[in-house]
Tab-separated table of C-alpha atoms and ligand atoms in Angstrom:
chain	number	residue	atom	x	y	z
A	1235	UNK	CA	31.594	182.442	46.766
A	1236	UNK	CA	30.744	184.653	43.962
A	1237	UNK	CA	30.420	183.320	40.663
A	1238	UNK	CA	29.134	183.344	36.914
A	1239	UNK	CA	27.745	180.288	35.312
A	1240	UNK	CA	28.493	181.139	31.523
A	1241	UNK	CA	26.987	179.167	28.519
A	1242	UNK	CA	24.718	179.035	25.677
A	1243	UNK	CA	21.010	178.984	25.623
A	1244	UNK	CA	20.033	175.393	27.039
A	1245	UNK	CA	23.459	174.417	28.351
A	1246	UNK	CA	22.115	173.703	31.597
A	1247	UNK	CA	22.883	176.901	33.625
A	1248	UNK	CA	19.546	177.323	35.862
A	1249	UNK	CA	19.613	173.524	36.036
A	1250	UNK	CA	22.720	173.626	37.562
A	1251	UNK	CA	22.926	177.117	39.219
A	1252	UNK	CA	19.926	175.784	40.888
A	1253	UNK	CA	22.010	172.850	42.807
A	1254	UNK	CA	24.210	175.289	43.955
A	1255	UNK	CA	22.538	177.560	45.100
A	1256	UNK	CA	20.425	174.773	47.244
A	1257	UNK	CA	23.849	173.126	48.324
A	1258	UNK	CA	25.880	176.747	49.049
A	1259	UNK	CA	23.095	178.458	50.183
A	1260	UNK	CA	23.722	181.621	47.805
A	1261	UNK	CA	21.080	182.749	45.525
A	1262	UNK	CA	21.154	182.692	41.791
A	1263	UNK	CA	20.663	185.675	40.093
A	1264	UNK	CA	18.901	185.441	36.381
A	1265	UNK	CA	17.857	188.282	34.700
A	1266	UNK	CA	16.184	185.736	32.400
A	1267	UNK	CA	13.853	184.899	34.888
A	1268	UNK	CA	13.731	188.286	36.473
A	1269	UNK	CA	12.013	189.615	32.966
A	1270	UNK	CA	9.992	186.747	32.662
A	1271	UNK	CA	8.438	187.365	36.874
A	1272	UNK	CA	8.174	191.225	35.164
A	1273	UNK	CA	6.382	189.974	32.289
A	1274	UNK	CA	4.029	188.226	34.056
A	1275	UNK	CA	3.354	191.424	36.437
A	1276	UNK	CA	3.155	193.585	33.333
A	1277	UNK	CA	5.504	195.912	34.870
A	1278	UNK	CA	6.913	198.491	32.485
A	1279	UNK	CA	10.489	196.458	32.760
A	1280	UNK	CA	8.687	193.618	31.548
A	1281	UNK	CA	6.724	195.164	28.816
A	1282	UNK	CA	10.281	196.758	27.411
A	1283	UNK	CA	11.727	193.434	27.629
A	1284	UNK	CA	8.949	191.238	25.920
A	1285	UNK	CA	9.564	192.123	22.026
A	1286	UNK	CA	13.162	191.618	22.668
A	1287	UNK	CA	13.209	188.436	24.587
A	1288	UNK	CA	10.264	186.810	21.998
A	1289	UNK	CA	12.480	187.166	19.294
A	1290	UNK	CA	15.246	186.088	20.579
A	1291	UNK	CA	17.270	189.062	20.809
A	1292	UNK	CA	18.905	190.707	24.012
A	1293	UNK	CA	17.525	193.250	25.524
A	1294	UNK	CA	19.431	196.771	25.542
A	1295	UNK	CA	22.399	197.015	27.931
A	1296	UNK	CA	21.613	199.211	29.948
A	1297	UNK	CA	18.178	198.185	31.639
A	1298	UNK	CA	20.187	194.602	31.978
A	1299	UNK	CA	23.088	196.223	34.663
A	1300	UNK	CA	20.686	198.498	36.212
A	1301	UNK	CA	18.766	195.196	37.035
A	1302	UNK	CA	21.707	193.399	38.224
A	1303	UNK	CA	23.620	196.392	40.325
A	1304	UNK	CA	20.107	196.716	42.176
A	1305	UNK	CA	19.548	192.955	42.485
A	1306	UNK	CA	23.423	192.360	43.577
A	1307	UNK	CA	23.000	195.075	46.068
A	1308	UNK	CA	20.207	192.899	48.132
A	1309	UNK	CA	21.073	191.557	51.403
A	1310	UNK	CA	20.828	188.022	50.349
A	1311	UNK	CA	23.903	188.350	47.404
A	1312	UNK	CA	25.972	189.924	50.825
A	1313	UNK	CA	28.125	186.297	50.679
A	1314	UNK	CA	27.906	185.183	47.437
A	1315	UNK	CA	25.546	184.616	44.630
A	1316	UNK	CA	25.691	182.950	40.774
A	1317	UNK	CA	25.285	184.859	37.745
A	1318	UNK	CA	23.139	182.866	35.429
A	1319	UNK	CA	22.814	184.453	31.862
A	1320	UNK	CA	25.155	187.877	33.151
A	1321	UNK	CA	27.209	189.141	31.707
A	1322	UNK	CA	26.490	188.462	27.797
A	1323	UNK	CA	27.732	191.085	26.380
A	1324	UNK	CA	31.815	193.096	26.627
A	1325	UNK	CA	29.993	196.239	27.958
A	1326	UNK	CA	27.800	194.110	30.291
A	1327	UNK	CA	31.238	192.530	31.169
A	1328	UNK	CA	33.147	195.703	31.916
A	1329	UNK	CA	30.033	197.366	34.000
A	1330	UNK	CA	30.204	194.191	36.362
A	1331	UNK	CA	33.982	194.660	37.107
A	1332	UNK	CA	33.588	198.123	37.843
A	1333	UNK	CA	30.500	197.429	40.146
A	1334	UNK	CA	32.269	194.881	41.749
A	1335	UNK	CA	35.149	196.920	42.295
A	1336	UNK	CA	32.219	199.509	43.805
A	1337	UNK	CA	31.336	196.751	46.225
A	1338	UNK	CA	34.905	196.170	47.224
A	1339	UNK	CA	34.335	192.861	45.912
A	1340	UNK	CA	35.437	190.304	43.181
A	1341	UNK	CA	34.194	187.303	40.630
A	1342	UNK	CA	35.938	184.273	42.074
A	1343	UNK	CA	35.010	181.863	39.404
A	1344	UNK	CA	33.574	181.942	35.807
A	1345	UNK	CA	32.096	178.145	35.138
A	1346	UNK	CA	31.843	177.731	31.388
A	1347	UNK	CA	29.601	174.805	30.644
A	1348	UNK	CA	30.764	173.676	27.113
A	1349	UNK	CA	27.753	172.338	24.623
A	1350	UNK	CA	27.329	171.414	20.898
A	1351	UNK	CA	24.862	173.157	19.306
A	1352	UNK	CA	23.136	169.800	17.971
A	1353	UNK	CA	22.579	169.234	21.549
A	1354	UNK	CA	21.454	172.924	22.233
A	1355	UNK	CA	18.380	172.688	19.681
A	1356	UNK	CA	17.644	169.134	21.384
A	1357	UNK	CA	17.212	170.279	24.628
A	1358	UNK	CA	15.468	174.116	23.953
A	1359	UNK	CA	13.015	171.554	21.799
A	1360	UNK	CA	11.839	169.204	24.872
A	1361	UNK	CA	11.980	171.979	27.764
A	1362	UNK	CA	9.303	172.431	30.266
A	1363	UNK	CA	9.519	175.317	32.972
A	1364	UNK	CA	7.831	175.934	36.210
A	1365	UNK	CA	6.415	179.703	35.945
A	1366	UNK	CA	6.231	180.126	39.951
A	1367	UNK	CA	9.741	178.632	40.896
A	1368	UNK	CA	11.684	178.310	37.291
A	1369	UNK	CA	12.367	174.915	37.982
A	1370	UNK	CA	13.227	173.073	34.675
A	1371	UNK	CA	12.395	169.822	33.409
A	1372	UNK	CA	12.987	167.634	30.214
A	1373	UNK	CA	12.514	164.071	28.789
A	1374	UNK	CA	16.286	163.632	30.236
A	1375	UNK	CA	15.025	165.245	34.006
A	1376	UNK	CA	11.293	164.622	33.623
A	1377	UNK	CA	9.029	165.686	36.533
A	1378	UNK	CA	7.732	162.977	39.002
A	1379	UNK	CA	3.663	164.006	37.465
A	1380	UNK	CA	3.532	164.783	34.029
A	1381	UNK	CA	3.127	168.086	33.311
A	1382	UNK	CA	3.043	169.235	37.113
A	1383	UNK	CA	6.215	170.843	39.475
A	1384	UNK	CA	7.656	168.458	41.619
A	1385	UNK	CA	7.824	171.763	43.883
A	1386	UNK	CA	4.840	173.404	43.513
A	1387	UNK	CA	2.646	171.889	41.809
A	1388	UNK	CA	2.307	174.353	38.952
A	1389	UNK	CA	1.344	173.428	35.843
A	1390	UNK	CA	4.345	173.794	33.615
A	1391	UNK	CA	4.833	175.697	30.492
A	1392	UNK	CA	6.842	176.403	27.526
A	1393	UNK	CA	8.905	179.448	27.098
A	1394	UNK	CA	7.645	181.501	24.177
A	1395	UNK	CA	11.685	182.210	23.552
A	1396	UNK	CA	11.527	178.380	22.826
A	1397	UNK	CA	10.142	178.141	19.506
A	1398	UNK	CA	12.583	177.051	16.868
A	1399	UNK	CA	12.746	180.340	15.047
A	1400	UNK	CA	13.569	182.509	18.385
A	1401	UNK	CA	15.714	179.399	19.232
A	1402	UNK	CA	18.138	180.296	15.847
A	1403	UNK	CA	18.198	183.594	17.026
A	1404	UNK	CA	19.131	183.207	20.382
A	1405	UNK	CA	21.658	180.656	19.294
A	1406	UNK	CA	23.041	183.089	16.728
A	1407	UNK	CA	22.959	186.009	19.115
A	1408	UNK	CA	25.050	183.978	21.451
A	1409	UNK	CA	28.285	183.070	19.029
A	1410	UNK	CA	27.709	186.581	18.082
A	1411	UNK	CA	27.895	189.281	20.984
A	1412	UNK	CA	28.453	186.393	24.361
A	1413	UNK	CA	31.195	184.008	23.097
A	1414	UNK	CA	33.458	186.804	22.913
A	1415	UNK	CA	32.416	187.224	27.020
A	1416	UNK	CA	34.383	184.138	27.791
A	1417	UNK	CA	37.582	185.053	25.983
A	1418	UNK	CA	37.407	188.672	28.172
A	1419	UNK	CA	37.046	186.387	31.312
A	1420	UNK	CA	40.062	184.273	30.022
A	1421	UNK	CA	42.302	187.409	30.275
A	1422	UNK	CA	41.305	188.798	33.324
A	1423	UNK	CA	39.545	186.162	35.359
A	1424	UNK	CA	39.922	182.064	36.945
A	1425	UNK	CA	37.416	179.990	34.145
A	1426	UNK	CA	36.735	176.224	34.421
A	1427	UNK	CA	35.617	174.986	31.289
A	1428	UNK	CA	33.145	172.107	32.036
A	1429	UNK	CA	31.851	169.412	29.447
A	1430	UNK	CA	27.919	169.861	29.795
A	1431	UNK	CA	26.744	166.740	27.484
A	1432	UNK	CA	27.523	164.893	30.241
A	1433	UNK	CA	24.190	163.208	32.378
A	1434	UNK	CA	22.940	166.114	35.040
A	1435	UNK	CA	23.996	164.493	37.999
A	1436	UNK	CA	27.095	163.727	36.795
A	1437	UNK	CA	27.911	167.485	36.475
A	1438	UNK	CA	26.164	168.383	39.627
A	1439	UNK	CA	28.401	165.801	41.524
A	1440	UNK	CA	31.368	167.425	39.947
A	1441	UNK	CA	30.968	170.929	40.347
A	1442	UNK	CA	29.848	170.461	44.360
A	1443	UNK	CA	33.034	168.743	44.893
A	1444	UNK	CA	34.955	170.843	43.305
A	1445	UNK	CA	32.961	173.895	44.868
A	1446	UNK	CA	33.005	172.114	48.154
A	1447	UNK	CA	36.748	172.639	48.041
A	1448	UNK	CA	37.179	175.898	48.818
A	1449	UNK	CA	36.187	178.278	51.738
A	1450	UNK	CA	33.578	181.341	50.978
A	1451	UNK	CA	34.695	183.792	48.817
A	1452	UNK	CA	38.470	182.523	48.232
A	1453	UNK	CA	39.281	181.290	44.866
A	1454	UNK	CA	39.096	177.232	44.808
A	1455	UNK	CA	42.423	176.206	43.674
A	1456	UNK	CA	44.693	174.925	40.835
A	1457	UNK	CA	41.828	171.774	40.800
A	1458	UNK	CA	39.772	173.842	38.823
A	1459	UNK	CA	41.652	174.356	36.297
A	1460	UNK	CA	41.530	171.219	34.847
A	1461	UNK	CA	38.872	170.803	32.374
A	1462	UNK	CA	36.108	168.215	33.443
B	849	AP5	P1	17.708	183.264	29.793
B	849	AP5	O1	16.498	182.949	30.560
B	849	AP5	O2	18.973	183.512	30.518
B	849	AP5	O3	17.896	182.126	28.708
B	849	AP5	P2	19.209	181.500	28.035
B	849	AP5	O4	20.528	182.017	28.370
B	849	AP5	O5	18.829	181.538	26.595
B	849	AP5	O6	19.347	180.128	28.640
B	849	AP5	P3	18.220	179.112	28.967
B	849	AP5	O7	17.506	179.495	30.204
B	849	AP5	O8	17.399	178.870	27.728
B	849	AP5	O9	19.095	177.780	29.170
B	849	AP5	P4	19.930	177.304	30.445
B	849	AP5	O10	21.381	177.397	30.136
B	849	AP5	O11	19.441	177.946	31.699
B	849	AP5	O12	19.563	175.761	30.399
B	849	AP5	P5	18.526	174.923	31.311
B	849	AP5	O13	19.137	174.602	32.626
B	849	AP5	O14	17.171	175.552	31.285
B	849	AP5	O15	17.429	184.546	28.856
B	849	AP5	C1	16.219	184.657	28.150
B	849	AP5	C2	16.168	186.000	27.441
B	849	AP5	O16	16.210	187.073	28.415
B	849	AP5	C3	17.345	186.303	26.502
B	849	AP5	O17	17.154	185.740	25.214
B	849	AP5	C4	17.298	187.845	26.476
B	849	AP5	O18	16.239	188.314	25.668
B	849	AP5	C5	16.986	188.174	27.934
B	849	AP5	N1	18.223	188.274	28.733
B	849	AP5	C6	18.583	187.481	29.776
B	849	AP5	N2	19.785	187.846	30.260
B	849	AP5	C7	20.196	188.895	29.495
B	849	AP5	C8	21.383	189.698	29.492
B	849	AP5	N3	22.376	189.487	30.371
B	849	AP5	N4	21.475	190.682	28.558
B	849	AP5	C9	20.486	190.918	27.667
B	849	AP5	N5	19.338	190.184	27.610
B	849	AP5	C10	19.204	189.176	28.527
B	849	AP5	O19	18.501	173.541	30.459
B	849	AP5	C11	17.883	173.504	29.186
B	849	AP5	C12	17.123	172.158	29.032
B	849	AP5	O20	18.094	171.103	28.989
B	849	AP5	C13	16.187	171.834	30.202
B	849	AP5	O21	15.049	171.172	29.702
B	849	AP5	C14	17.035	170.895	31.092
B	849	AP5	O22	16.226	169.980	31.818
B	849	AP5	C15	17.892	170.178	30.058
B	849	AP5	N6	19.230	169.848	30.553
B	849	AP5	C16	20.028	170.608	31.372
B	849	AP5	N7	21.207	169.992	31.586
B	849	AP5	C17	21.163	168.817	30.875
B	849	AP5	C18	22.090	167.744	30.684
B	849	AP5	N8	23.303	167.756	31.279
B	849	AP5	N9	21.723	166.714	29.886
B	849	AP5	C19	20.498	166.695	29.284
B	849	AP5	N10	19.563	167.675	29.437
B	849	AP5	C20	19.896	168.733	30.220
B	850	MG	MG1	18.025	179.456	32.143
């Protein structure tokens, strides 16, 4: 099962690409938390990314796919994986096909989760993150200790990308240079729009039922078309 789980910032993408990559067993790949493990390293990936990500902004193209073709290229992604935050951008977009293609593979499924921006600035506002596992937490999925990992333990932490002026930007940056992502993937790949205001376990329940569907790697069926 290979997938991307497509959406603006705070739509609920590592919340959800976590449950399925418990429940599949395939990993999630994030270059979002990627740079943020290289931040906290202070490799030199991590100190080209951290101006960029502060401010909201994306970081340059081309360190982004060189991330992903060597992360996608670990044994673990062999039988499947989720794209969480990849591609945003057309060139992004085009360099995944053509890796894939490399691979002698293909995307089965783009999952679009669909949320209002009023909601978007809601949730980016009351987010707390694990820094060891990336767990993520919020008054709606609050952690069983406050201010502790139900995982871990870890005390948790607010992004720095978080802050309501990098939040406008990231918001911005997204209608800007990722929306038009989704309209590529309408032409050329399977999307299933889901409605991501609903409550998280209502959406979890629905996408590993419809996921549960379908057999490794082969596309899932006319089900998934339907919009949730
Ligand atoms: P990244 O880490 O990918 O951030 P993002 O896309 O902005 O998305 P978020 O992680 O903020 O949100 P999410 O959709 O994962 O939502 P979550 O599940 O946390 O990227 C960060 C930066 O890295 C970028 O700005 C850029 O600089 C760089 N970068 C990354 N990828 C790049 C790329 N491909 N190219 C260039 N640069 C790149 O949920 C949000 C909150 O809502 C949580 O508190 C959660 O508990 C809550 N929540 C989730 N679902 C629900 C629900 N259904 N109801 C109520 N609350 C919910
Ligand atoms: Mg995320």
């Amino acid at each position: 099962m290979r997938l991307i789980l497509f959406g603006a910032p705070g739509s609920g993408k590592g919340t959800q690409g976590t449950f399925i990559s418990e429940t599949f067993g395939i990993p999630r790949l994030s270059p979002g938390d990627i740079l943020r493990d290289n931040r906290r390293r202070g490799t030199a990936l991590g100190k080209n990314a951290e101006g960029y990500m502060d401010r909201g902004e994306l970081v340059p193209d081309s360190l982004i796919i060189d991330l992903i073709r060597d992360r996608l290229q670990e044994p673990d992604a062999a039988n499947g994986f989720i794209l969480d935050g990849f591609p945003r951008t057309i060139p992004q977009a085009e360099a995944l096909d053509n890796l894939m293609a490399e691979l002698g593979s293909e995307i089965d499924w783009v999952i679009y989760l669909r949320v209002s921006e009023e909601s978007l600035l809601e949730r980016l506002g009351g987010r707390w993150t694990c820094p060891t596992c990336h767990q993520v937490y919020s008054p709606a999925v609050p952690p069983r200790a406050e201010g502790v990992c139900d995982n871990d333990g870890t005390s948790l932490v607010q992004r720095d990308d978080d802050r309501p002026e990098a939040v406008q930007v990231r918001i911005t940056v997204y209608n800007e240079e990722t929306a038009p992502v989704l309209d590529f993937y309408r032409q050329h790949h399977n999307v299933v729009e889901v409605n991501g205001e609903r409550p998280v376990e209502e959406i979890r329940e629905y996408l590993t039922s419809l996921l549960g569907g379908g057999s490794k790697g082969a596309p899932l069926g006319a089900a998934l078309r339907q919009t949730a």
